[in-house]
CSV table of N, CA and C in Angstrom, one decimal:
chain,number,residue,atom,x,y,z
G,1199,MET,N,0.8,-1.2,0.0
G,1199,MET,CA,0.0,0.0,0.0
G,1199,MET,C,0.9,1.3,0.0
G,1200,ASN,N,0.3,2.3,-0.5
G,1200,ASN,CA,1.1,3.6,-0.5
G,1200,ASN,C,0.9,4.3,0.8
G,1201,ARG,N,1.6,5.4,1.0
G,1201,ARG,CA,1.6,6.1,2.3
G,1201,ARG,C,0.2,6.7,2.5
G,1202,VAL,N,-0.4,7.3,1.5
G,1202,VAL,CA,-1.8,7.9,1.7
G,1202,VAL,C,-2.7,6.8,2.1
G,1203,THR,N,-2.7,5.7,1.5
G,1203,THR,CA,-3.7,4.6,1.8
G,1203,THR,C,-3.4,4.1,3.3
G,1204,ASP,N,-2.1,3.9,3.6
G,1204,ASP,CA,-1.7,3.5,4.9
G,1204,ASP,C,-2.2,4.5,6.0
G,1205,PHE,N,-1.9,5.7,5.7
G,1205,PHE,CA,-2.2,6.8,6.7
G,1205,PHE,C,-3.7,6.9,7.0
G,1206,TYR,N,-4.5,6.8,6.0
G,1206,TYR,CA,-5.9,7.0,6.2
G,1206,TYR,C,-6.7,5.7,6.2
G,1207,LYS,N,-6.0,4.6,6.4
G,1207,LYS,CA,-6.7,3.3,6.4
G,1207,LYS,C,-7.9,3.3,7.3
G,1208,SER,N,-7.8,3.9,8.5
G,1208,SER,CA,-9.0,3.8,9.4
G,1208,SER,C,-9.9,5.0,9.3
G,1209,LYS,N,-9.6,5.9,8.3
G,1209,LYS,CA,-10.5,7.1,8.2
G,1209,LYS,C,-11.4,7.0,7.0
G,1210,ARG,N,-12.2,8.0,6.8
G,1210,ARG,CA,-13.1,8.0,5.6
G,1210,ARG,C,-12.2,8.1,4.4
G,1211,SER,N,-12.8,7.7,3.3
G,1211,SER,CA,-12.0,7.7,2.0
G,1211,SER,C,-11.7,9.1,1.6
G,1212,LEU,N,-10.6,9.3,1.0
G,1212,LEU,CA,-10.1,10.6,0.6
G,1212,LEU,C,-10.6,10.8,-0.8
G,1213,PRO,N,-10.9,12.1,-1.2
G,1213,PRO,CA,-11.3,12.4,-2.5
G,1213,PRO,C,-10.0,12.4,-3.4
G,1214,PHE,N,-10.2,11.9,-4.6
G,1214,PHE,CA,-9.1,11.9,-5.6
G,1214,PHE,C,-7.7,11.5,-5.1
G,1215,PRO,N,-7.6,10.3,-4.6
G,1215,PRO,CA,-6.3,9.9,-4.0
G,1215,PRO,C,-5.2,10.0,-4.9
G,1216,PHE,N,-5.4,9.9,-6.2
G,1216,PHE,CA,-4.3,10.0,-7.2
G,1216,PHE,C,-3.6,11.4,-7.1
G,1217,ILE,N,-4.3,12.4,-6.6
G,1217,ILE,CA,-3.7,13.7,-6.5
G,1217,ILE,C,-2.7,13.7,-5.3
G,1218,LEU,N,-3.2,13.1,-4.2
G,1218,LEU,CA,-2.3,13.1,-3.0
G,1218,LEU,C,-1.1,12.2,-3.2
G,1219,ASP,N,-1.3,11.1,-4.0
G,1219,ASP,CA,-0.2,10.2,-4.3
G,1219,ASP,C,0.9,11.0,-5.0
G,1220,GLN,N,0.5,12.0,-5.8
G,1220,GLN,CA,1.5,12.8,-6.6
G,1220,GLN,C,2.4,13.7,-5.7
G,1221,VAL,N,1.8,14.2,-4.6
G,1221,VAL,CA,2.5,15.2,-3.7
G,1221,VAL,C,3.0,14.6,-2.4
G,1222,ILE,N,2.8,13.3,-2.2
G,1222,ILE,CA,3.2,12.8,-0.9
G,1222,ILE,C,4.6,12.9,-0.6
G,1223,SER,N,5.5,13.0,-1.6
G,1223,SER,CA,6.9,13.1,-1.4
G,1223,SER,C,7.3,14.4,-0.6
G,1224,LEU,N,6.4,15.4,-0.7
G,1224,LEU,CA,6.6,16.6,0.0
G,1224,LEU,C,6.2,16.6,1.5
G,1225,ARG,N,5.6,15.5,1.9
G,1225,ARG,CA,5.1,15.2,3.2
G,1225,ARG,C,4.2,16.4,3.7
G,1226,PRO,N,3.1,16.5,3.0
G,1226,PRO,CA,2.2,17.6,3.3
G,1226,PRO,C,1.4,17.3,4.6
G,1227,THR,N,0.8,18.3,5.1
G,1227,THR,CA,-0.2,18.2,6.2
G,1227,THR,C,-1.5,18.2,5.6
G,1228,ILE,N,-2.4,17.3,6.1
G,1228,ILE,CA,-3.7,17.1,5.6
G,1228,ILE,C,-4.7,17.5,6.7
G,1229,LYS,N,-5.7,18.3,6.4
G,1229,LYS,CA,-6.8,18.7,7.3
G,1229,LYS,C,-8.1,18.4,6.6
G,1230,ARG,N,-9.0,17.9,7.3
G,1230,ARG,CA,-10.4,17.7,6.8
G,1230,ARG,C,-11.3,18.6,7.6
G,1231,MET,N,-12.1,19.4,6.9
G,1231,MET,CA,-13.1,20.2,7.5
G,1231,MET,C,-14.0,20.8,6.5
G,1232,PHE,N,-15.2,21.0,6.9
G,1232,PHE,CA,-16.3,21.7,6.1
G,1232,PHE,C,-16.5,21.0,4.7
G,1233,GLY,N,-16.3,19.6,4.7
G,1233,GLY,CA,-16.5,18.9,3.5
G,1233,GLY,C,-15.3,18.9,2.5
G,1234,PHE,N,-14.2,19.5,2.9
G,1234,PHE,CA,-13.1,19.6,2.0
G,1234,PHE,C,-11.9,18.9,2.7
G,1235,THR,N,-10.9,18.5,1.9
G,1235,THR,CA,-9.6,18.0,2.4
G,1235,THR,C,-8.6,19.0,2.0
G,1236,TYR,N,-8.0,19.7,3.0
G,1236,TYR,CA,-7.0,20.8,2.7
G,1236,TYR,C,-5.6,20.2,2.8
G,1237,VAL,N,-4.8,20.7,1.9
G,1237,VAL,CA,-3.4,20.2,1.8
G,1237,VAL,C,-2.4,21.4,2.0
G,1238,TYR,N,-1.6,21.3,3.1
G,1238,TYR,CA,-0.7,22.3,3.5
G,1238,TYR,C,0.7,21.9,3.3
G,1239,LEU,N,1.6,22.8,3.0
G,1239,LEU,CA,3.0,22.5,3.0
G,1239,LEU,C,3.6,23.6,3.9
G,1240,GLU,N,4.0,23.2,5.1
G,1240,GLU,CA,4.4,24.1,6.2
G,1240,GLU,C,3.3,25.1,6.4
G,1241,ASP,N,3.5,26.4,6.3
G,1241,ASP,CA,2.5,27.4,6.6
G,1241,ASP,C,1.7,27.8,5.3
G,1242,ARG,N,1.9,27.1,4.2
G,1242,ARG,CA,1.2,27.5,3.0
G,1242,ARG,C,0.0,26.5,2.7
G,1243,LEU,N,-1.1,27.0,2.5
G,1243,LEU,CA,-2.3,26.2,2.0
G,1243,LEU,C,-2.2,26.1,0.5
G,1244,LEU,N,-1.9,24.9,0.0
G,1244,LEU,CA,-1.7,24.7,-1.4
G,1244,LEU,C,-3.0,24.5,-2.2
G,1245,PHE,N,-3.8,23.5,-1.7
G,1245,PHE,CA,-5.0,23.2,-2.4
G,1245,PHE,C,-6.0,22.5,-1.5
G,1246,SER,N,-7.2,22.3,-2.0
G,1246,SER,CA,-8.2,21.5,-1.3
G,1246,SER,C,-8.9,20.6,-2.3
G,1247,LEU,N,-9.4,19.5,-1.8
G,1247,LEU,CA,-10.1,18.5,-2.6
G,1247,LEU,C,-11.5,18.4,-2.1
G,1248,ARG,N,-12.4,18.2,-3.0
G,1248,ARG,CA,-13.8,18.0,-2.6
G,1248,ARG,C,-14.5,17.0,-3.5
G,1249,GLU,N,-15.2,16.0,-2.9
G,1249,GLU,CA,-15.9,15.1,-3.7
G,1249,GLU,C,-17.2,14.7,-2.9
G,1250,SER,N,-18.3,15.4,-3.1
G,1250,SER,CA,-19.5,15.3,-2.4
G,1250,SER,C,-20.7,15.0,-3.3
G,1251,SER,N,-21.5,14.0,-2.8
G,1251,SER,CA,-22.6,13.7,-3.6
G,1251,SER,C,-23.7,14.8,-3.5
G,1252,LYS,N,-23.7,15.5,-2.4
G,1252,LYS,CA,-24.7,16.6,-2.2
G,1252,LYS,C,-24.4,17.9,-2.9
G,1253,HIS,N,-23.1,18.2,-3.0
G,1253,HIS,CA,-22.7,19.5,-3.6
G,1253,HIS,C,-21.7,19.2,-4.8
G,1254,ARG,N,-22.2,18.6,-5.8
G,1254,ARG,CA,-21.4,18.2,-6.9
G,1254,ARG,C,-20.8,19.3,-7.7
G,1255,SER,N,-21.4,20.5,-7.7
G,1255,SER,CA,-20.9,21.6,-8.5
G,1255,SER,C,-19.6,22.1,-7.9
G,1256,SER,N,-19.3,21.8,-6.7
G,1256,SER,CA,-18.0,22.3,-6.1
G,1256,SER,C,-16.9,21.2,-6.0
G,1257,ASN,N,-17.2,20.0,-6.6
G,1257,ASN,CA,-16.2,18.9,-6.6
G,1257,ASN,C,-15.0,19.2,-7.5
G,1258,GLY,N,-13.9,18.8,-7.0
G,1258,GLY,CA,-12.6,18.9,-7.7
G,1258,GLY,C,-11.5,19.3,-6.9
G,1259,MET,N,-10.5,20.0,-7.5
G,1259,MET,CA,-9.3,20.4,-6.9
G,1259,MET,C,-9.3,22.0,-6.9
G,1260,TRP,N,-9.2,22.6,-5.7
G,1260,TRP,CA,-9.2,24.0,-5.6
G,1260,TRP,C,-7.8,24.5,-5.2
G,1261,LEU,N,-7.2,25.2,-6.2
G,1261,LEU,CA,-5.8,25.7,-5.9
G,1261,LEU,C,-5.9,27.1,-5.3
G,1262,PHE,N,-5.2,27.2,-4.2
G,1262,PHE,CA,-5.2,28.5,-3.5
G,1262,PHE,C,-4.0,29.3,-4.0
G,1263,THR,N,-4.2,30.6,-4.2
G,1263,THR,CA,-3.2,31.5,-4.7
G,1263,THR,C,-3.5,32.9,-4.3
G,1264,THR,N,-2.9,33.9,-4.8
G,1264,THR,CA,-3.1,35.3,-4.6
G,1264,THR,C,-3.7,35.9,-5.8
G,1265,ALA,N,-4.4,37.0,-5.7
G,1265,ALA,CA,-5.0,37.6,-6.8
G,1265,ALA,C,-4.0,38.0,-7.9
G,1266,GLU,N,-2.8,38.3,-7.5
G,1266,GLU,CA,-1.8,38.7,-8.5
G,1266,GLU,C,-1.4,37.5,-9.4
G,1267,HIS,N,-1.6,36.3,-9.0
G,1267,HIS,CA,-1.2,35.2,-9.8
G,1267,HIS,C,-2.3,34.5,-10.6
G,1268,LEU,N,-3.5,35.0,-10.5
G,1268,LEU,CA,-4.6,34.4,-11.2
G,1268,LEU,C,-4.4,34.4,-12.7
G,1269,GLU,N,-4.0,35.5,-13.2
G,1269,GLU,CA,-3.9,35.7,-14.7
G,1269,GLU,C,-2.8,34.7,-15.2
G,1270,SER,N,-1.6,34.6,-14.6
G,1270,SER,CA,-0.6,33.8,-15.1
G,1270,SER,C,-1.0,32.3,-14.9
G,1271,LEU,N,-1.8,32.0,-13.9
G,1271,LEU,CA,-2.2,30.6,-13.8
G,1271,LEU,C,-3.3,30.2,-14.8
G,1272,ARG,N,-4.0,31.2,-15.3
G,1272,ARG,CA,-4.9,31.0,-16.4
G,1272,ARG,C,-4.2,30.4,-17.6
G,1273,ASN,N,-3.0,30.8,-17.8
G,1273,ASN,CA,-2.3,30.3,-19.0
G,1273,ASN,C,-1.9,28.8,-18.8
G,1274,GLU,N,-1.8,28.4,-17.5
G,1274,GLU,CA,-1.4,27.0,-17.2
G,1274,GLU,C,-2.6,26.1,-17.5
G,1275,PHE,N,-3.8,26.6,-17.4
G,1275,PHE,CA,-5.1,25.8,-17.5
G,1275,PHE,C,-6.0,26.6,-18.6
G,1276,PRO,N,-5.6,26.6,-19.8
G,1276,PRO,CA,-6.2,27.4,-20.8
G,1276,PRO,C,-7.7,27.1,-21.1
G,1277,LEU,N,-8.1,25.9,-20.9
G,1277,LEU,CA,-9.5,25.5,-21.2
G,1277,LEU,C,-10.5,25.8,-20.1
G,1278,LEU,N,-10.0,26.4,-19.0
G,1278,LEU,CA,-10.9,26.7,-17.9
G,1278,LEU,C,-11.6,28.1,-18.2
G,1279,SER,N,-12.9,28.1,-18.0
G,1279,SER,CA,-13.5,29.4,-18.2
G,1279,SER,C,-13.3,30.3,-17.0
G,1280,GLY,N,-13.6,31.6,-17.2
G,1280,GLY,CA,-13.4,32.5,-16.1
G,1280,GLY,C,-14.2,32.2,-14.8
G,1281,ARG,N,-15.3,31.5,-14.9
G,1281,ARG,CA,-16.0,31.2,-13.7
G,1281,ARG,C,-15.3,30.3,-12.8
G,1282,TYR,N,-14.2,29.7,-13.2
G,1282,TYR,CA,-13.4,28.8,-12.3
G,1282,TYR,C,-12.2,29.5,-11.8
G,1283,ARG,N,-12.1,30.8,-11.9
G,1283,ARG,CA,-11.1,31.7,-11.3
G,1283,ARG,C,-11.8,32.7,-10.4
G,1284,TRP,N,-11.6,32.6,-9.1
G,1284,TRP,CA,-12.2,33.5,-8.2
G,1284,TRP,C,-11.2,34.4,-7.5
G,1285,ARG,N,-11.7,35.6,-7.1
G,1285,ARG,CA,-10.8,36.6,-6.4
G,1285,ARG,C,-11.7,37.2,-5.3
G,1286,SER,N,-11.0,37.4,-4.2
G,1286,SER,CA,-11.6,38.2,-3.1
G,1286,SER,C,-10.5,38.9,-2.4
G,1287,ARG,N,-10.5,40.2,-2.6
G,1287,ARG,CA,-9.4,41.1,-2.1
G,1287,ARG,C,-8.0,40.5,-2.7
G,1288,ASN,N,-7.1,40.1,-1.8
G,1288,ASN,CA,-5.8,39.6,-2.3
G,1288,ASN,C,-5.8,38.1,-2.5
G,1289,ASN,N,-6.8,37.4,-2.2
G,1289,ASN,CA,-6.9,36.0,-2.3
G,1289,ASN,C,-7.4,35.6,-3.7
G,1290,GLY,N,-7.0,34.5,-4.2
G,1290,GLY,CA,-7.5,33.9,-5.4
G,1290,GLY,C,-7.6,32.4,-5.4
G,1291,TRP,N,-8.5,31.9,-6.2
G,1291,TRP,CA,-8.7,30.4,-6.3
G,1291,TRP,C,-8.8,30.1,-7.8
G,1292,VAL,N,-8.2,29.0,-8.1
G,1292,VAL,CA,-8.4,28.4,-9.4
G,1292,VAL,C,-9.0,27.0,-9.1
G,1293,ILE,N,-10.2,26.8,-9.6
G,1293,ILE,CA,-11.0,25.6,-9.4
G,1293,ILE,C,-10.9,24.7,-10.6
G,1294,LEU,N,-10.4,23.5,-10.4
G,1294,LEU,CA,-10.3,22.5,-11.4
G,1294,LEU,C,-11.5,21.5,-11.1
G,1295,PRO,N,-12.6,21.7,-11.8
G,1295,PRO,CA,-13.8,20.9,-11.4
G,1295,PRO,C,-13.7,19.5,-12.0
G,1296,SER,N,-14.1,18.6,-11.2
G,1296,SER,CA,-13.9,17.1,-11.5
G,1296,SER,C,-14.9,16.8,-12.7
G,1297,LYS,N,-15.9,17.6,-13.0
G,1297,LYS,CA,-16.8,17.3,-14.1
G,1297,LYS,C,-16.2,17.6,-15.4
G,1298,LEU,N,-15.1,18.3,-15.5
G,1298,LEU,CA,-14.5,18.6,-16.8
G,1298,LEU,C,-13.8,17.4,-17.4
G,1299,GLU,N,-13.8,17.3,-18.6
G,1299,GLU,CA,-13.2,16.1,-19.3
G,1299,GLU,C,-11.7,16.0,-19.1
G,1300,ASN,N,-11.0,17.2,-18.9
G,1300,ASN,CA,-9.6,17.2,-18.7
G,1300,ASN,C,-9.2,17.4,-17.3
G,1301,PHE,N,-10.1,17.0,-16.3
G,1301,PHE,CA,-9.8,17.2,-14.9
G,1301,PHE,C,-8.5,16.5,-14.5
G,1302,GLU,N,-8.3,15.2,-14.8
G,1302,GLU,CA,-7.1,14.5,-14.4
G,1302,GLU,C,-5.8,15.2,-15.0
G,1303,GLU,N,-5.9,15.5,-16.2
G,1303,GLU,CA,-4.7,16.2,-16.9
G,1303,GLU,C,-4.4,17.5,-16.1
G,1304,TYR,N,-5.4,18.3,-15.8
G,1304,TYR,CA,-5.1,19.5,-15.1
G,1304,TYR,C,-4.7,19.3,-13.7
G,1305,ALA,N,-5.2,18.3,-13.0
G,1305,ALA,CA,-4.8,18.0,-11.7
G,1305,ALA,C,-3.3,17.6,-11.7
G,1306,PHE,N,-2.9,16.7,-12.6
G,1306,PHE,CA,-1.5,16.3,-12.7
G,1306,PHE,C,-0.6,17.6,-13.0
G,1307,LYS,N,-1.1,18.5,-13.8
G,1307,LYS,CA,-0.4,19.7,-14.2
G,1307,LYS,C,-0.2,20.5,-12.9
G,1308,ALA,N,-1.2,20.6,-12.1
G,1308,ALA,CA,-1.1,21.4,-10.8
G,1308,ALA,C,-0.1,20.7,-9.9
G,1309,CYS,N,-0.1,19.4,-9.8
G,1309,CYS,CA,0.8,18.7,-9.0
G,1309,CYS,C,2.3,18.9,-9.5
G,1310,GLU,N,2.5,18.9,-10.8
G,1310,GLU,CA,3.8,19.2,-11.3
G,1310,GLU,C,4.3,20.6,-10.9
G,1311,LEU,N,3.4,21.6,-11.0
G,1311,LEU,CA,3.7,22.9,-10.6
G,1311,LEU,C,4.1,23.0,-9.1
G,1312,ILE,N,3.3,22.3,-8.3
G,1312,ILE,CA,3.6,22.2,-6.8
G,1312,ILE,C,5.0,21.6,-6.6
G,1313,LEU,N,5.2,20.4,-7.2
G,1313,LEU,CA,6.4,19.7,-7.0
G,1313,LEU,C,7.7,20.4,-7.5
G,1314,SER,N,7.5,21.3,-8.4
G,1314,SER,CA,8.6,22.1,-8.9
G,1314,SER,C,8.8,23.4,-8.1
G,1315,GLY,N,8.0,23.6,-7.1
G,1315,GLY,CA,8.2,24.7,-6.2
G,1315,GLY,C,7.6,26.0,-6.7
G,1316,ASP,N,6.6,25.9,-7.6
G,1316,ASP,CA,6.0,27.1,-8.2
G,1316,ASP,C,5.3,27.9,-7.1
G,1317,ARG,N,5.7,29.1,-6.8
G,1317,ARG,CA,5.2,29.9,-5.7
G,1317,ARG,C,3.8,30.5,-6.0
G,1318,ARG,N,3.4,30.4,-7.2
G,1318,ARG,CA,2.1,30.9,-7.6
G,1318,ARG,C,1.0,30.1,-6.9
G,1319,ILE,N,1.2,28.8,-6.6
G,1319,ILE,CA,0.3,28.0,-6.0
G,1319,ILE,C,0.5,27.9,-4.5
G,1320,GLY,N,-0.5,28.2,-3.7
G,1320,GLY,CA,-0.4,28.2,-2.3
G,1320,GLY,C,-0.3,29.7,-1.8
G,1321,ARG,N,-0.8,29.8,-0.5
G,1321,ARG,CA,-0.7,31.1,0.1
G,1321,ARG,C,-0.6,30.9,1.6
G,1322,VAL,N,0.1,31.8,2.3
G,1322,VAL,CA,0.3,31.7,3.7
G,1322,VAL,C,-1.0,31.9,4.4
G,1323,THR,N,-1.3,31.1,5.4
G,1323,THR,CA,-2.6,31.3,6.1
G,1323,THR,C,-2.3,31.8,7.5
G,1324,ARG,N,-3.3,32.4,8.1
G,1324,ARG,CA,-3.2,32.9,9.5
G,1324,ARG,C,-3.1,31.8,10.5
G,1325,ALA,N,-3.9,30.8,10.3
G,1325,ALA,CA,-3.9,29.7,11.3
G,1325,ALA,C,-2.7,28.8,11.3
G,1326,GLY,N,-2.0,28.7,10.1
G,1326,GLY,CA,-0.9,27.8,10.0
G,1326,GLY,C,-1.3,26.4,10.2
G,1327,THR,N,-0.4,25.5,10.4
G,1327,THR,CA,-0.7,24.1,10.5
G,1327,THR,C,-0.5,23.5,11.9
G,1328,ALA,N,0.0,24.3,12.8
G,1328,ALA,CA,0.3,23.8,14.1
G,1328,ALA,C,-1.0,23.5,15.0
G,1329,GLN,N,-2.1,24.1,14.7
G,1329,GLN,CA,-3.3,23.9,15.5
G,1329,GLN,C,-3.9,22.5,15.4
G,1330,PHE,N,-4.0,22.0,14.2
G,1330,PHE,CA,-4.7,20.8,14.0
G,1330,PHE,C,-4.3,20.2,12.7
G,1331,GLY,N,-4.6,18.9,12.4
G,1331,GLY,CA,-4.3,18.3,11.2
G,1331,GLY,C,-3.4,17.1,11.4
G,1332,SER,N,-3.1,16.4,10.3
G,1332,SER,CA,-2.3,15.2,10.4
G,1332,SER,C,-1.2,15.4,9.3
G,1333,ARG,N,0.0,15.0,9.7
G,1333,ARG,CA,1.1,15.1,8.8
G,1333,ARG,C,1.3,13.7,8.2
G,1334,LEU,N,1.5,13.7,6.8
G,1334,LEU,CA,1.8,12.4,6.1
G,1334,LEU,C,3.3,12.2,6.3
G,1335,THR,N,3.7,11.1,6.7
G,1335,THR,CA,5.1,10.8,6.9
G,1335,THR,C,5.5,9.6,6.1
């Protein structure tokens, strides 16, 4: 079994485990709350995953970024319409909805960016990771 499977063997199933398999070498911290699975690297919130039968329109991979990086990330995912890029003050999100035909391709692309250290993905959070969550080792 892989680390993600071993770590969460006794927990509820994780959404889109192939995504976590891609980033496990970074040893991220995983938090589950509000129907999402959040993935942190140190004090940076990288992305969240959601797979809900009740709220299907929000299923997929949510990349956390800043408003300044939304436009350049648009070029990384050219087939996403504008409704999948959100901005609120300085915060930004790029949503890779699981209902899209190219969801897996885009998810792998996002993981490649994360693994290469692309600072456009992720943003520092106030809460950090020390308060709660589980570290994949």
